[in-house]
Coordinates of C-alpha atoms and ligand atoms in Angstrom, one line a residue:
M1389 CA 0.0 0.0 0.0
T1390 CA 1.6 3.3 -1.1
K1391 CA 0.0 6.7 -1.0
T1392 CA 2.8 8.4 -2.9
V1393 CA 4.9 7.5 -5.9
I1394 CA 8.2 9.3 -6.4
V1395 CA 9.7 9.1 -9.9
G1396 CA 13.5 9.5 -10.1
G1397 CA 16.1 8.3 -7.6
G1398 CA 18.6 11.1 -7.9
I1399 CA 19.3 13.4 -4.9
S1400 CA 16.0 15.2 -5.4
G1401 CA 13.9 12.0 -5.3
L1402 CA 15.9 10.5 -2.4
A1403 CA 15.6 13.7 -0.4
T1404 CA 11.8 13.7 -1.1
A1405 CA 11.5 10.2 0.2
F1406 CA 13.6 10.9 3.3
H1407 CA 11.7 14.1 4.2
L1408 CA 8.4 12.4 3.6
Q1409 CA 9.4 9.8 6.1
E1410 CA 10.5 12.5 8.5
C1411 CA 7.0 14.1 8.4
G1412 CA 5.7 10.9 10.0
P1413 CA 5.3 7.3 8.8
R1414 CA 4.3 7.3 5.1
D1415 CA 3.7 4.8 2.4
Y1416 CA 5.5 5.6 -0.8
T1417 CA 7.3 3.9 -3.7
L1418 CA 10.4 5.4 -5.2
I1419 CA 10.9 4.4 -8.8
E1420 CA 14.4 4.7 -10.5
S1421 CA 15.1 3.6 -14.0
A1422 CA 18.8 3.0 -13.5
P1423 CA 20.0 0.0 -11.5
R1424 CA 21.8 2.3 -9.1
W1425 CA 20.6 5.2 -6.9
G1426 CA 21.9 8.8 -6.8
G1427 CA 21.4 10.0 -10.4
K1428 CA 24.1 12.4 -11.3
I1429 CA 25.9 11.8 -8.0
T1430 CA 28.5 9.1 -8.7
S1431 CA 31.7 8.6 -6.8
V1432 CA 34.3 5.9 -7.7
H1433 CA 37.2 4.7 -5.7
E1434 CA 40.1 3.4 -7.7
D1435 CA 43.8 2.9 -6.9
G1436 CA 43.6 5.3 -3.9
F1437 CA 41.8 8.0 -6.0
T1438 CA 38.3 9.3 -5.2
V1439 CA 36.8 10.3 -8.5
E1440 CA 33.5 12.3 -8.9
G1441 CA 31.8 11.8 -12.2
G1442 CA 29.1 14.5 -11.6
P1443 CA 29.0 16.9 -8.8
D1444 CA 32.0 17.0 -6.5
S1445 CA 30.8 19.4 -3.7
F1446 CA 28.0 21.7 -2.6
I1447 CA 27.9 25.4 -1.7
T1448 CA 27.6 26.0 2.0
Q1449 CA 25.8 29.3 1.7
K1450 CA 22.6 27.3 1.1
T1451 CA 22.3 25.1 4.1
A1452 CA 20.0 22.2 3.0
A1453 CA 22.8 19.8 2.1
I1454 CA 24.8 20.4 5.3
E1455 CA 21.6 20.0 7.4
L1456 CA 20.8 16.7 5.6
C1457 CA 24.3 15.4 6.1
K1458 CA 24.0 16.1 9.8
R1459 CA 20.6 14.4 10.0
L1460 CA 22.1 11.4 8.4
G1461 CA 25.0 11.3 10.9
L1462 CA 27.5 12.3 8.3
E1463 CA 28.8 15.4 10.1
D1464 CA 32.2 13.9 10.8
Q1465 CA 32.5 13.1 7.2
L1466 CA 32.1 16.6 5.9
V1467 CA 35.2 18.1 4.4
G1468 CA 35.6 21.9 3.6
S1469 CA 37.3 23.2 0.5
N1470 CA 40.6 24.9 1.2
S1471 CA 40.6 28.5 2.0
G1472 CA 43.2 31.3 1.5
K1473 CA 45.7 30.6 -1.3
G1474 CA 44.4 27.1 -1.6
A1475 CA 41.1 28.5 -2.8
T1476 CA 42.6 30.7 -5.5
V1477 CA 40.9 30.3 -8.9
Y1478 CA 43.0 31.1 -12.0
I1479 CA 41.9 32.4 -15.3
W1480 CA 43.5 31.4 -18.6
S1481 CA 44.0 34.5 -20.6
G1482 CA 46.5 35.5 -23.3
G1483 CA 48.5 32.3 -23.0
R1484 CA 49.0 32.2 -19.2
L1485 CA 47.1 31.6 -15.9
H1486 CA 46.3 34.7 -13.9
P1487 CA 45.3 34.3 -10.3
M1488 CA 41.9 35.9 -9.6
P1489 CA 42.8 39.2 -7.9
E1490 CA 42.3 39.0 -4.1
G1491 CA 39.0 40.4 -3.0
M1492 CA 37.3 39.8 -6.3
M1493 CA 33.7 38.7 -5.6
L1494 CA 32.6 36.8 -8.7
M1495 CA 32.7 39.9 -11.0
A1496 CA 33.4 42.9 -8.9
P1497 CA 36.5 43.9 -7.0
T1498 CA 36.3 44.7 -3.3
M1499 CA 40.0 45.4 -2.8
V1500 CA 41.7 48.2 -4.8
L1501 CA 45.4 47.2 -4.8
P1502 CA 45.2 43.6 -5.9
F1503 CA 42.7 44.7 -8.6
L1504 CA 45.1 47.5 -9.9
R1505 CA 48.0 45.1 -9.9
T1506 CA 46.4 42.2 -11.9
R1507 CA 47.5 41.7 -15.4
L1508 CA 44.3 39.8 -16.2
I1509 CA 42.4 43.0 -17.0
S1510 CA 43.7 45.8 -19.2
W1511 CA 44.0 49.4 -17.9
P1512 CA 41.0 50.5 -20.0
G1513 CA 39.1 47.5 -18.7
K1514 CA 40.0 48.4 -15.1
L1515 CA 38.9 52.0 -15.7
R1516 CA 35.6 50.8 -17.1
M1517 CA 35.0 48.6 -14.1
G1518 CA 35.8 51.4 -11.7
M1519 CA 33.3 53.6 -13.5
E1520 CA 30.6 51.2 -12.4
I1521 CA 30.0 53.5 -9.4
F1522 CA 28.6 56.1 -11.8
V1523 CA 26.4 53.8 -13.9
P1524 CA 22.8 54.6 -13.3
R1525 CA 20.4 51.9 -12.0
A1526 CA 18.4 49.9 -14.6
R1527 CA 15.1 51.7 -15.5
S1528 CA 13.0 48.6 -15.7
D1529 CA 12.5 45.3 -13.9
E1530 CA 12.7 43.3 -17.2
D1531 CA 14.6 40.1 -17.0
E1532 CA 18.2 40.8 -18.0
S1533 CA 20.8 38.4 -19.1
L1534 CA 24.0 37.9 -17.2
A1535 CA 25.9 39.3 -20.2
G1536 CA 23.6 42.3 -20.6
F1537 CA 23.9 43.2 -16.9
V1538 CA 27.7 42.9 -16.6
R1539 CA 28.3 44.7 -19.9
R1540 CA 26.1 47.5 -18.8
R1541 CA 27.5 47.9 -15.3
L1542 CA 31.2 46.7 -15.5
G1543 CA 32.0 46.6 -19.2
A1544 CA 32.8 43.9 -21.8
E1545 CA 36.2 42.8 -20.3
A1546 CA 34.6 42.0 -16.9
L1547 CA 32.1 39.9 -18.8
N1548 CA 34.5 38.1 -21.0
K1549 CA 37.2 37.4 -18.5
L1550 CA 35.3 37.1 -15.2
A1551 CA 31.6 36.9 -15.0
G1552 CA 31.0 35.0 -18.2
P1553 CA 33.3 32.0 -17.6
L1554 CA 32.9 32.0 -13.8
M1555 CA 29.1 32.6 -13.3
G1556 CA 28.0 31.3 -16.7
G1557 CA 30.3 28.3 -16.1
I1558 CA 28.4 27.3 -12.9
Y1559 CA 25.3 26.8 -15.1
A1560 CA 27.2 25.5 -18.1
A1561 CA 25.3 28.4 -19.8
D1562 CA 25.6 31.0 -22.5
P1563 CA 25.8 34.3 -20.5
E1564 CA 23.8 36.0 -23.3
R1565 CA 20.8 33.8 -22.5
L1566 CA 21.3 33.2 -18.7
S1567 CA 18.6 35.0 -16.6
L1568 CA 20.3 37.0 -13.9
K1569 CA 17.1 37.2 -11.9
S1570 CA 16.8 33.4 -11.8
T1571 CA 20.5 32.7 -11.0
F1572 CA 22.2 35.6 -9.2
P1573 CA 19.4 37.9 -7.9
I1574 CA 21.7 39.3 -5.3
F1575 CA 23.4 41.5 -7.9
L1576 CA 20.1 43.0 -8.9
E1577 CA 19.2 43.6 -5.3
M1578 CA 22.6 45.3 -4.8
E1579 CA 22.1 47.5 -7.8
K1580 CA 18.6 48.5 -6.5
K1581 CA 19.7 49.1 -2.9
Y1582 CA 23.1 50.8 -3.4
G1583 CA 23.0 52.0 -7.0
S1584 CA 26.3 50.2 -7.6
L1585 CA 27.8 46.7 -7.1
L1586 CA 31.1 48.1 -6.1
R1587 CA 29.5 50.2 -3.3
G1588 CA 27.3 47.3 -2.3
M1589 CA 30.2 44.8 -2.2
M1590 CA 32.4 47.1 -0.2
K1591 CA 29.6 47.7 2.3
S1592 CA 29.0 44.0 2.8
V1593 CA 32.8 43.3 3.2
R1594 CA 33.0 46.1 5.8
T1595 CA 29.9 44.8 7.7
R1596 CA 31.4 41.3 7.8
A1597 CA 34.7 42.6 9.0
A1598 CA 33.0 44.8 11.7
H1599 CA 31.2 41.7 13.0
G1600 CA 34.4 39.7 12.9
A1601 CA 32.4 37.1 10.9
K1602 CA 34.5 34.1 10.0
R1603 CA 33.4 32.7 6.7
P1604 CA 32.9 28.9 6.5
P1605 CA 34.5 27.1 3.6
M1606 CA 32.6 28.1 0.4
F1607 CA 32.2 24.4 -0.6
M1608 CA 31.9 21.2 1.2
T1609 CA 32.0 17.6 0.2
L1610 CA 32.2 14.2 2.0
R1611 CA 35.4 12.4 2.8
G1612 CA 34.5 9.4 0.7
G1613 CA 32.9 11.4 -2.1
L1614 CA 29.4 12.8 -2.6
Q1615 CA 27.9 9.4 -3.2
Q1616 CA 28.2 8.9 0.6
L1617 CA 25.2 11.2 0.8
S1618 CA 23.0 9.3 -1.6
D1619 CA 24.2 5.9 -0.2
A1620 CA 23.3 7.1 3.3
L1621 CA 19.9 8.2 2.2
V1622 CA 19.2 4.8 0.5
A1623 CA 20.3 3.1 3.7
R1624 CA 17.6 5.1 5.7
L1625 CA 14.8 4.2 3.3
P1626 CA 12.8 1.0 3.7
Q1627 CA 13.9 -1.5 1.1
G1628 CA 10.3 -2.4 0.3
S1629 CA 9.6 1.2 -0.9
L1630 CA 12.5 1.2 -3.4
R1631 CA 12.3 0.0 -7.0
A1632 CA 15.4 0.5 -9.0
G1633 CA 15.8 -0.7 -12.6
C1634 CA 12.2 0.2 -13.3
S1635 CA 11.1 3.2 -15.5
A1636 CA 7.9 5.1 -15.3
L1637 CA 6.3 5.4 -18.8
A1638 CA 3.3 7.6 -18.3
V1639 CA 0.9 9.0 -15.8
H1640 CA -2.9 9.0 -16.3
R1641 CA -5.9 9.8 -14.2
H1642 CA -7.7 6.7 -12.9
A1643 CA -10.6 6.5 -10.5
G1644 CA -9.9 9.8 -8.9
R1645 CA -6.2 9.0 -8.5
Y1646 CA -3.1 8.9 -10.7
R1647 CA -2.0 5.7 -12.4
I1648 CA 1.7 5.4 -13.1
D1649 CA 2.5 2.9 -15.8
L1650 CA 5.8 1.1 -15.4
D1651 CA 8.0 -0.5 -18.1
D1652 CA 7.7 -4.0 -16.4
G1653 CA 4.0 -3.9 -17.4
S1654 CA 2.7 -3.1 -14.0
S1655 CA 1.0 0.1 -12.8
L1656 CA 0.7 1.9 -9.5
L1657 CA -2.2 3.9 -8.3
A1658 CA -1.3 6.9 -6.1
E1659 CA -2.9 10.0 -4.6
D1660 CA 0.4 12.0 -4.8
V1661 CA 3.1 11.7 -7.4
V1662 CA 6.4 13.5 -7.3
F1663 CA 8.4 13.9 -10.5
A1664 CA 12.0 14.1 -9.5
T1665 CA 13.1 13.6 -13.1
P1666 CA 14.6 16.0 -15.6
S1667 CA 11.8 18.3 -16.8
F1668 CA 11.9 16.9 -20.4
V1669 CA 11.4 13.4 -18.9
T1670 CA 8.5 14.7 -16.8
A1671 CA 7.0 16.3 -19.9
D1672 CA 6.9 12.9 -21.6
L1673 CA 5.4 11.3 -18.5
V1674 CA 2.5 13.9 -18.2
G1675 CA 2.1 14.3 -22.0
Q1676 CA -1.3 12.6 -22.2
L1677 CA -2.5 13.9 -18.8
D1678 CA -1.9 17.6 -19.6
P1679 CA -0.3 18.5 -23.0
V1680 CA 0.0 22.2 -22.0
L1681 CA 2.0 21.3 -18.9
A1682 CA 4.1 19.0 -21.0
E1683 CA 4.8 21.8 -23.4
R1684 CA 5.8 24.2 -20.6
L1685 CA 8.1 21.6 -19.1
R1686 CA 9.7 21.0 -22.5
A1687 CA 10.5 24.8 -22.8
I1688 CA 13.3 24.4 -20.2
R1689 CA 16.3 23.6 -22.3
Y1690 CA 19.1 21.2 -21.2
V1691 CA 22.7 21.2 -22.5
S1692 CA 25.4 18.5 -22.5
T1693 CA 28.6 18.5 -20.5
A1694 CA 31.4 16.0 -19.7
T1695 CA 34.0 15.6 -17.1
V1696 CA 37.4 13.9 -17.4
S1697 CA 39.4 13.0 -14.3
L1698 CA 43.1 12.5 -14.7
G1699 CA 45.5 11.3 -12.1
F1700 CA 49.2 11.8 -12.4
L1701 CA 52.3 11.0 -10.4
R1702 CA 53.1 14.3 -8.5
S1703 CA 56.7 14.0 -9.6
E1704 CA 55.6 14.2 -13.2
V1705 CA 53.7 17.4 -12.9
A1706 CA 55.9 20.5 -12.7
H1707 CA 53.1 22.9 -12.0
P1708 CA 52.6 23.6 -8.2
L1709 CA 48.8 23.3 -8.5
Q1710 CA 48.3 25.7 -5.5
G1711 CA 44.7 26.6 -5.7
A1712 CA 41.3 25.3 -6.6
G1713 CA 41.9 25.2 -10.4
F1714 CA 41.3 27.4 -13.4
I1715 CA 38.6 28.6 -15.8
V1716 CA 38.9 29.3 -19.5
P1717 CA 37.0 32.1 -21.1
P1718 CA 35.4 31.0 -24.4
S1719 CA 37.2 33.9 -26.2
E1720 CA 40.5 32.1 -25.6
G1721 CA 39.5 29.5 -28.2
R1722 CA 40.4 26.4 -26.1
R1723 CA 38.3 23.2 -25.9
I1724 CA 37.8 23.0 -22.2
T1725 CA 35.8 25.3 -19.9
A1726 CA 37.5 24.7 -16.6
C1727 CA 39.7 22.4 -14.6
S1728 CA 39.5 21.6 -10.9
W1729 CA 42.7 20.7 -9.1
S1730 CA 40.6 18.2 -7.1
S1731 CA 43.4 16.9 -4.9
A1732 CA 44.4 20.4 -4.0
K1733 CA 40.8 21.6 -3.5
F1734 CA 39.9 18.8 -1.2
Q1735 CA 41.8 16.3 1.0
H1736 CA 41.5 12.6 0.5
R1737 CA 41.1 12.7 -3.3
A1738 CA 44.5 11.2 -4.4
P1739 CA 47.2 9.0 -3.0
E1740 CA 50.1 11.0 -1.3
D1741 CA 52.4 10.8 -4.4
C1742 CA 49.7 11.7 -6.9
V1743 CA 47.5 14.6 -8.0
L1744 CA 44.0 14.5 -9.4
L1745 CA 42.7 17.0 -11.9
R1746 CA 39.2 17.2 -13.3
V1747 CA 38.5 18.8 -16.7
F1748 CA 35.1 20.2 -17.8
I1749 CA 34.1 20.0 -21.4
G1750 CA 31.0 21.2 -23.2
G1751 CA 28.1 23.4 -21.9
A1752 CA 25.9 25.7 -23.9
L1753 CA 28.7 27.2 -26.0
A1754 CA 30.4 23.9 -27.0
E1755 CA 27.9 21.1 -26.5
E1756 CA 29.2 19.0 -29.4
L1757 CA 32.6 18.6 -27.7
A1758 CA 30.9 16.9 -24.7
E1759 CA 29.1 14.5 -27.0
Q1760 CA 32.2 12.6 -28.1
D1761 CA 33.0 9.1 -26.8
E1762 CA 35.0 8.6 -23.6
A1763 CA 38.4 7.9 -25.3
A1764 CA 38.1 11.1 -27.4
L1765 CA 37.2 13.1 -24.3
V1766 CA 40.3 11.8 -22.4
H1767 CA 42.5 12.5 -25.4
L1768 CA 41.1 16.1 -25.7
A1769 CA 41.6 16.7 -21.9
R1770 CA 45.2 15.5 -22.0
E1771 CA 46.0 17.7 -25.0
E1772 CA 44.5 20.7 -23.3
L1773 CA 46.3 20.1 -20.0
Q1774 CA 49.6 19.8 -21.9
A1775 CA 49.0 23.1 -23.6
I1776 CA 47.9 24.9 -20.4
L1777 CA 49.7 23.3 -17.5
G1778 CA 52.6 21.6 -19.5
I1779 CA 51.6 18.1 -18.3
A1780 CA 53.0 15.7 -20.9
A1781 CA 53.0 12.6 -18.6
T1782 CA 50.8 9.6 -19.1
P1783 CA 48.1 9.6 -16.5
V1784 CA 48.0 6.8 -14.0
L1785 CA 44.2 7.2 -13.9
A1786 CA 41.8 8.4 -16.6
K1787 CA 38.1 8.5 -16.4
A1788 CA 35.6 10.3 -18.6
Y1789 CA 31.9 10.8 -17.8
R1790 CA 29.4 12.0 -20.4
W1791 CA 26.4 14.0 -19.3
P1792 CA 24.1 14.3 -22.3
K1793 CA 21.3 16.9 -21.8
A1794 CA 22.1 17.0 -18.1
N1795 CA 22.3 20.8 -17.3
P1796 CA 19.0 22.7 -17.2
Q1797 CA 19.3 26.2 -18.6
Y1798 CA 17.9 29.1 -16.6
D1799 CA 17.3 31.1 -19.8
L1800 CA 15.8 34.6 -19.9
G1801 CA 12.1 34.2 -18.8
H1802 CA 12.9 31.2 -16.6
E1803 CA 11.0 32.6 -13.6
E1804 CA 7.8 33.1 -15.8
R1805 CA 8.2 29.6 -17.3
V1806 CA 8.3 28.0 -13.9
A1807 CA 5.4 30.2 -12.7
E1808 CA 3.4 28.9 -15.7
I1809 CA 4.3 25.3 -14.9
E1810 CA 3.2 25.8 -11.3
R1811 CA -0.1 27.3 -12.5
S1812 CA -0.7 24.2 -14.6
L1813 CA 0.1 22.0 -11.6
S1814 CA -2.4 23.9 -9.4
N1815 CA -5.1 22.2 -11.6
L1816 CA -3.6 18.8 -10.9
P1817 CA -3.8 18.4 -7.1
G1818 CA -1.4 15.7 -5.9
L1819 CA 1.2 16.2 -8.7
H1820 CA 4.5 17.7 -7.5
L1821 CA 7.8 18.6 -9.0
A1822 CA 11.3 18.4 -7.5
G1823 CA 14.7 18.7 -9.1
A1824 CA 17.3 20.9 -10.7
A1825 CA 15.1 22.5 -13.4
Y1826 CA 13.0 24.9 -11.4
H1827 CA 14.4 26.8 -8.4
G1828 CA 18.2 26.1 -8.6
P1829 CA 20.3 23.2 -10.0
G1830 CA 22.7 22.8 -7.1
I1831 CA 22.6 19.9 -4.6
P1832 CA 21.2 22.1 -1.8
D1833 CA 18.5 23.4 -4.2
C1834 CA 17.6 19.8 -5.2
I1835 CA 17.4 18.7 -1.6
Q1836 CA 15.3 21.8 -0.7
S1837 CA 13.0 21.0 -3.6
G1838 CA 12.5 17.5 -2.3
R1839 CA 11.8 18.8 1.2
K1840 CA 9.2 21.2 -0.2
A1841 CA 7.5 18.4 -2.2
A1842 CA 7.4 16.2 0.9
Q1843 CA 6.0 18.9 3.1
A1844 CA 3.3 19.7 0.5
I1845 CA 2.3 16.0 0.5
A1846 CA 2.3 15.7 4.3
A1847 CA 0.1 18.9 4.5
R1848 CA -2.3 17.6 1.8
Q1849 CA -2.6 14.2 3.6
A1850 CA -3.0 15.9 7.0
R1851 CA -5.9 18.1 5.5
G1852 CA -7.4 14.8 4.4
E1853 CA -7.4 15.9 0.8
S1854 CA -6.2 12.5 -0.3
A1855 CA -7.8 10.5 2.5
G1856 CA -11.3 9.3 3.2
R1857 CA -11.2 6.3 1.0
S1858 CA -11.7 2.8 2.3
E1859 CA -9.5 1.0 -0.2
P1860 CA -5.7 1.3 -0.4
S1861 CA -4.7 4.6 -2.0
S1862 CA -1.9 3.2 -4.1
V1863 CA -1.8 -0.4 -5.1
C1864 CA -0.1 -2.5 -7.8
I1865 CA -3.0 -3.1 -10.2
E1866 CA -1.2 -5.1 -12.9
S1867 CA 2.0 -7.1 -13.1
Ligands
LIG533 C1 28.9 17.3 -14.6 C2 28.1 17.9 -13.5 C3 28.7 18.5 -12.4 C4 28.0 19.1 -11.4 N1 28.6 19.6 -10.3 C5 27.9 20.1 -9.3 C6 28.5 20.5 -8.1 O1 29.7 20.4 -7.9 N2 27.7 20.9 -7.1 C7 26.4 21.0 -7.2 O2 25.7 21.4 -6.2 N3 25.7 20.6 -8.3 C8 26.4 20.2 -9.4 N4 25.8 19.7 -10.5 C9 24.3 19.7 -10.5 C10 23.7 18.6 -9.7 O3 24.6 17.5 -9.8 C11 22.4 18.2 -10.3 O4 21.5 19.3 -10.5 C12 21.7 17.2 -9.3 O5 22.5 16.1 -9.0 C13 20.4 16.8 -10.0 O6 19.7 15.8 -9.1 P1 18.3 15.3 -9.5 O7 17.9 14.3 -8.5 O8 17.3 16.5 -9.6 O9 18.4 14.7 -10.9 P2 19.2 13.4 -11.4 O10 20.4 13.2 -10.6 O11 19.2 13.6 -12.9 O12 18.2 12.2 -11.0 C14 17.0 12.0 -11.8 C15 16.8 10.5 -11.8 O13 15.6 10.1 -12.5 C16 15.9 8.9 -13.1 N5 14.9 8.8 -14.2 C17 14.8 9.4 -15.4 N6 13.7 9.0 -16.1 C18 13.1 8.1 -15.3 C19 11.9 7.4 -15.5 N7 11.1 7.5 -16.6 N8 11.5 6.6 -14.5 C20 12.2 6.5 -13.4 N9 13.3 7.1 -13.2 C21 13.8 8.0 -14.1 C22 17.3 9.0 -13.7 O14 17.8 7.7 -13.9 C23 17.9 9.7 -12.5 O15 18.5 8.8 -11.6 C24 26.5 19.1 -11.5 C25 25.9 18.5 -12.6 C26 26.7 18.0 -13.6 C27 26.0 17.3 -14.8

């Protein structure tokens, strides 16, 4: 007997199930098409290396992931990213790596001297960024792209060398299409409040200093890799509620409930259904139930990315690798977008005598590069690392992960698209969405989306909206 069906066993679906359980004893079935749980979270241990195929850490500013780790008893497994010099991000520009000037907050400087000293930005570029103080506020509230906003306030060089690769890179996005309102609203708020980002940033730095606020590490991960989180969640869920290796095919209305058809020929009847699947998958599942909702879900674009992890003997890498890694602006004409120095960024990622690097390929501006086979991806990554870091050695470990249509794009108009989807859902009581496509793609956002779906279901069931029936509310009706 199951009241709820959750489709998709990535972090969003697992978090939904866990939080549903935390709201009190619940009947649910979690369906996952792959034979393994965790979705894009996948950590592999090989020859002393810990390799992350998908996400490698989560941001600490949003607290849902840390809170969940603590609830799962993983507190002592949390590892922070290095701070100080160990957190330096480099930018590949003009044939060399430039450290991000100290005090640079994503796109705006908060410290004058390091900014003046950097050779990353030309003097006209620095002057233009300094003039930001005099740029008037935007006249309208219209959704503005990251590129449009940065060009308007800080100039083209700040966009091309800093904001584009750094902020666009987080979303694997084209900065010309990325909605600032849906991704970095803080910059819009700062413009509104202070009339200038530089003024706003300086103020927030001063306030923090005055309060002696010590910043936690910006990112955290788990000692054994992020999969520790999805594994710990699975261990907490009752085995009888979990069905891996089984795909949902479609959802229909049936006798006042929802019928979920599965690829093994069986169906489930449920009062609540959570779709924790990519939005284009959800669109296919609800296509016959509500074609308009399906069309709205399909309007969220996804792009492909790939990661290549390469392990080398430390003695064969001349570069000191002191920092978190580097990003590559698209204007530099290279074939990778970034590289994390994983073993420098986090402890426990490589054996003592080795280093581990993780190269990012693809995204909105070079999707086709990510769609090559694994051997070609490894070859490409090695060529690029040789050109940028001078590493000619043969790797002792090489692993490529392809992520076709894996990164949802928060394009201009995203907020309105999600509002339309939610309006459609309000006509389908009992259907819920969780996942990366709507209110943030990061691990903490996904966990939060699962928590919200679970709370909505618990509240509905408490109000009796789905109760009051004598027969089981979700049953296997075919097999
Ligand atoms: C390369 C890469 C690096 C990233 N790095 C970071 C990072 O460092 N930090 C961070 O916070 N975020 C990162 N992200 C984003 C983050 O990993 C994802 O947004 C998040 O893992 C998505 O989780 P999810 O559960 O919503 O979706 P998924 O993990 O995609 O899970 C959805 C699940 O649904 C299943 N499914 C699909 N169709 C069906 C069906 N018909 N029936 C049943 N099951 C189905 C799939 O098999 C899958 O397991 C990264 C993403 C990528 C691609």
